[in-house]
Amino acid sequence: MRDLRIIEETMRDGQLSLWATRMNTEDMLGIAGVVEGGGFCRACVASGAGFNTAVCFLYEDPWERFRLVKKRMPSTPLMILVRSRNLFGWRQFPNDVVDLVMKRIAAVGFEWVLLIDGLNDFANIAYHVASAHRHGLKVDGTVFFAVSPVHTDEYFVAKARELVALGTDVLTFYDASGVLTPERAAALIPALRAVTG
């Protein structure tokens, strides 16, 4: 039997979808011990949207939130989602800001960064991958699935190769819209595995 590993997403995507990222730190800390005991390979506990909401709506310090969550989950590797050149904000940031963000992410206890670019334009995250590695972080690179004449199996295989060439530690094939059919997956997933190992 193959090894099955699960990434826990309650504190990031679960609350994003249900409560527009309004879960406060106290509630996160209340469930953190349960997540810690779940044996997850990692837990994605934050994103740009959650970071923004903590500051603008909950009036909480997101950096302190991350430190406290890590204390409650010492053996579960933590992951944070970073949105391409926007990082945690709504405009593009230069490389020196990317470096500062990666440094702070590592300092508060994250081990992983999930890097995304909604257009699969990986030139936008190439610097991020190198910066994350310099700060001791592992990188999960993401290929977004879509259905269009452009989004062929060959396109997705080429995009996976780009992430491998950038040095990402793992690749996530993300069907955010829920439109990947079993028939399409039967051909596409083996092709992606062949180029990523």
Short mmCIF file of C-alpha atoms in Angstrom, two decimals:
data_model
loop_
_atom_site.label_atom_id
_atom_site.label_comp_id
_atom_site.label_asym_id
_atom_site.label_seq_id
_atom_site.Cartn_x
_atom_site.Cartn_y
_atom_site.Cartn_z
CA MET A 1 0.00 0.00 0.00
CA ARG A 2 1.23 3.49 -0.84
CA ASP A 3 1.88 6.05 1.86
CA LEU A 4 -1.11 8.41 2.22
CA ARG A 5 -0.29 11.86 3.55
CA ILE A 6 -2.86 14.55 4.25
CA ILE A 7 -2.45 18.33 4.40
CA GLU A 8 -4.82 19.87 6.97
CA GLU A 9 -6.57 23.02 5.67
CA THR A 10 -9.16 23.96 8.32
CA MET A 11 -7.40 27.08 9.57
CA ARG A 12 -6.76 28.41 6.06
CA ASP A 13 -9.18 27.22 3.40
CA GLY A 14 -11.87 25.90 5.72
CA GLN A 15 -12.42 29.21 7.44
CA LEU A 16 -11.85 31.16 4.21
CA SER A 17 -14.75 29.40 2.56
CA LEU A 18 -17.07 29.45 5.58
CA TRP A 19 -16.33 32.68 7.42
CA ALA A 20 -14.38 34.91 5.01
CA THR A 21 -11.22 34.28 7.11
CA ARG A 22 -12.79 35.74 10.26
CA MET A 23 -11.59 32.91 12.54
CA ASN A 24 -9.77 34.60 15.40
CA THR A 25 -6.60 33.47 17.09
CA GLU A 26 -8.41 32.17 20.18
CA ASP A 27 -10.49 29.80 18.05
CA MET A 28 -7.41 28.63 16.15
CA LEU A 29 -5.63 27.89 19.40
CA GLY A 30 -8.68 26.00 20.63
CA ILE A 31 -8.47 23.49 17.77
CA ALA A 32 -4.68 23.47 17.32
CA GLY A 33 -4.15 20.63 19.81
CA VAL A 34 -6.62 18.43 17.93
CA VAL A 35 -4.84 19.15 14.65
CA GLU A 36 -1.49 18.43 16.32
CA GLY A 37 -2.71 14.98 17.30
CA GLY A 38 -4.04 14.20 13.83
CA GLY A 39 -0.78 13.03 12.28
CA PHE A 40 -0.98 15.37 9.29
CA CYS A 41 2.06 15.72 7.04
CA ARG A 42 1.58 19.49 7.34
CA ALA A 43 -1.07 22.06 8.15
CA CYS A 44 -1.73 25.10 5.98
CA VAL A 45 -2.85 27.67 8.55
CA ALA A 46 -2.61 31.02 6.76
CA SER A 47 -2.79 32.94 3.51
CA GLY A 48 -2.73 36.51 2.32
CA ALA A 49 -6.47 36.82 2.84
CA GLY A 50 -6.18 35.57 6.43
CA PHE A 51 -3.25 37.85 7.10
CA ASN A 52 -5.19 40.85 5.80
CA THR A 53 -8.33 39.95 7.76
CA ALA A 54 -6.41 39.50 11.01
CA VAL A 55 -5.12 43.06 10.73
CA CYS A 56 -8.05 44.91 9.17
CA PHE A 57 -11.09 43.19 10.68
CA LEU A 58 -10.02 41.24 13.78
CA TYR A 59 -7.38 43.74 14.95
CA GLU A 60 -4.96 40.93 15.71
CA ASP A 61 -1.24 40.59 15.08
CA PRO A 62 -0.94 37.78 12.51
CA TRP A 63 2.73 37.20 13.31
CA GLU A 64 1.89 36.61 16.98
CA ARG A 65 -0.97 34.34 15.88
CA PHE A 66 1.47 32.18 13.92
CA ARG A 67 3.90 31.98 16.85
CA LEU A 68 1.12 30.89 19.20
CA VAL A 69 -0.26 28.31 16.74
CA LYS A 70 3.23 26.84 16.31
CA LYS A 71 3.58 26.50 20.10
CA ARG A 72 0.37 24.46 20.16
CA MET A 73 1.44 22.40 17.13
CA PRO A 74 5.18 21.85 17.63
CA SER A 75 5.47 18.61 15.66
CA THR A 76 3.13 19.47 12.76
CA PRO A 77 4.95 21.28 9.95
CA LEU A 78 3.15 24.55 9.25
CA MET A 79 2.55 25.90 5.75
CA ILE A 80 1.46 29.35 4.55
CA LEU A 81 0.03 30.26 1.16
CA VAL A 82 1.75 33.15 -0.63
CA ARG A 83 0.07 34.76 -3.65
CA SER A 84 2.75 35.32 -6.28
CA ARG A 85 4.08 38.89 -6.46
CA ASN A 86 1.20 40.10 -4.27
CA LEU A 87 2.52 38.15 -1.27
CA PHE A 88 -0.10 39.06 1.38
CA GLY A 89 -1.34 42.29 -0.20
CA TRP A 90 -3.12 43.58 -3.28
CA ARG A 91 -0.23 45.03 -5.28
CA GLN A 92 3.02 43.62 -6.55
CA PHE A 93 6.10 43.76 -4.36
CA PRO A 94 9.83 43.84 -5.25
CA ASN A 95 12.37 41.15 -4.40
CA ASP A 96 13.64 42.81 -1.22
CA VAL A 97 10.12 42.63 0.24
CA VAL A 98 9.86 38.99 -0.88
CA ASP A 99 13.07 38.29 1.06
CA LEU A 100 11.79 40.04 4.17
CA VAL A 101 8.49 38.13 4.08
CA MET A 102 10.26 34.76 3.63
CA LYS A 103 12.61 35.59 6.50
CA ARG A 104 9.70 36.45 8.82
CA ILE A 105 7.69 33.39 7.74
CA ALA A 106 10.60 31.17 8.76
CA ALA A 107 11.20 33.10 12.00
CA VAL A 108 7.66 32.55 13.34
CA GLY A 109 7.76 28.80 12.82
CA PHE A 110 6.63 27.96 9.31
CA GLU A 111 8.48 25.15 7.54
CA TRP A 112 6.60 25.30 4.21
CA VAL A 113 5.41 27.94 1.80
CA LEU A 114 2.69 27.16 -0.76
CA LEU A 115 3.47 29.40 -3.74
CA ILE A 116 0.69 30.15 -6.18
CA ASP A 117 0.29 32.18 -9.34
CA GLY A 118 -3.27 32.09 -10.63
CA LEU A 119 -2.11 32.30 -14.25
CA ASN A 120 0.59 29.64 -13.87
CA ASP A 121 3.16 32.30 -14.81
CA PHE A 122 6.06 30.93 -12.83
CA ALA A 123 8.42 33.76 -13.71
CA ASN A 124 6.43 35.57 -11.01
CA ILE A 125 7.49 33.10 -8.31
CA ALA A 126 10.98 32.11 -9.43
CA TYR A 127 12.61 34.53 -7.00
CA HIS A 128 10.29 33.40 -4.21
CA VAL A 129 11.44 29.79 -4.55
CA ALA A 130 15.10 30.74 -4.21
CA SER A 131 14.39 33.14 -1.35
CA ALA A 132 12.32 30.56 0.54
CA HIS A 133 15.12 28.01 0.25
CA ARG A 134 17.70 30.56 1.45
CA HIS A 135 15.62 31.02 4.59
CA GLY A 136 15.29 27.28 5.24
CA LEU A 137 11.73 26.88 3.95
CA LYS A 138 10.44 24.09 1.75
CA VAL A 139 8.39 25.05 -1.29
CA ASP A 140 5.14 23.56 -2.54
CA GLY A 141 4.65 24.86 -6.10
CA THR A 142 1.13 24.92 -7.50
CA VAL A 143 -0.21 24.31 -11.00
CA PHE A 144 -3.80 25.52 -11.34
CA PHE A 145 -6.13 23.38 -13.42
CA ALA A 146 -8.57 24.97 -15.85
CA VAL A 147 -10.62 23.91 -18.84
CA SER A 148 -10.04 25.79 -22.09
CA PRO A 149 -8.50 25.14 -25.51
CA VAL A 150 -5.16 26.33 -24.09
CA HIS A 151 -5.19 24.03 -21.04
CA THR A 152 -4.14 20.78 -22.68
CA ASP A 153 -2.37 17.90 -20.97
CA GLU A 154 0.81 19.06 -22.71
CA TYR A 155 0.37 22.53 -21.21
CA PHE A 156 0.09 21.15 -17.67
CA VAL A 157 3.07 18.84 -18.16
CA ALA A 158 5.14 21.80 -19.38
CA LYS A 159 4.07 23.83 -16.34
CA ALA A 160 5.03 20.99 -14.01
CA ARG A 161 8.44 20.84 -15.68
CA GLU A 162 8.86 24.57 -15.05
CA LEU A 163 8.25 24.09 -11.32
CA VAL A 164 10.67 21.17 -11.19
CA ALA A 165 13.29 23.34 -12.92
CA LEU A 166 12.73 26.11 -10.35
CA GLY A 167 13.56 23.64 -7.58
CA THR A 168 10.23 23.34 -5.79
CA ASP A 169 10.23 20.55 -3.24
CA VAL A 170 6.78 19.26 -4.16
CA LEU A 171 4.10 20.06 -6.70
CA THR A 172 0.41 20.55 -6.02
CA PHE A 173 -2.01 20.15 -8.90
CA TYR A 174 -4.88 22.37 -7.81
CA ASP A 175 -8.42 21.98 -9.14
CA ALA A 176 -9.85 25.00 -7.30
CA SER A 177 -12.97 25.13 -9.47
CA GLY A 178 -13.76 21.41 -9.12
CA VAL A 179 -13.90 20.82 -12.87
CA LEU A 180 -11.34 18.00 -13.26
CA THR A 181 -13.20 14.87 -14.37
CA PRO A 182 -12.07 11.34 -13.49
CA GLU A 183 -11.54 10.63 -17.18
CA ARG A 184 -9.25 13.64 -17.62
CA ALA A 185 -7.40 12.83 -14.40
CA ALA A 186 -6.77 9.25 -15.56
CA ALA A 187 -4.49 10.53 -18.33
CA LEU A 188 -3.21 13.76 -16.82
CA ILE A 189 -2.11 12.66 -13.35
CA PRO A 190 0.21 9.88 -14.61
CA ALA A 191 1.72 12.34 -17.11
CA LEU A 192 2.40 14.83 -14.32
CA ARG A 193 3.88 12.13 -12.09
CA ALA A 194 6.19 11.05 -14.90
CA VAL A 195 7.81 14.49 -15.13
CA THR A 196 7.89 15.26 -11.41
CA GLY A 197 9.02 11.93 -10.00
#
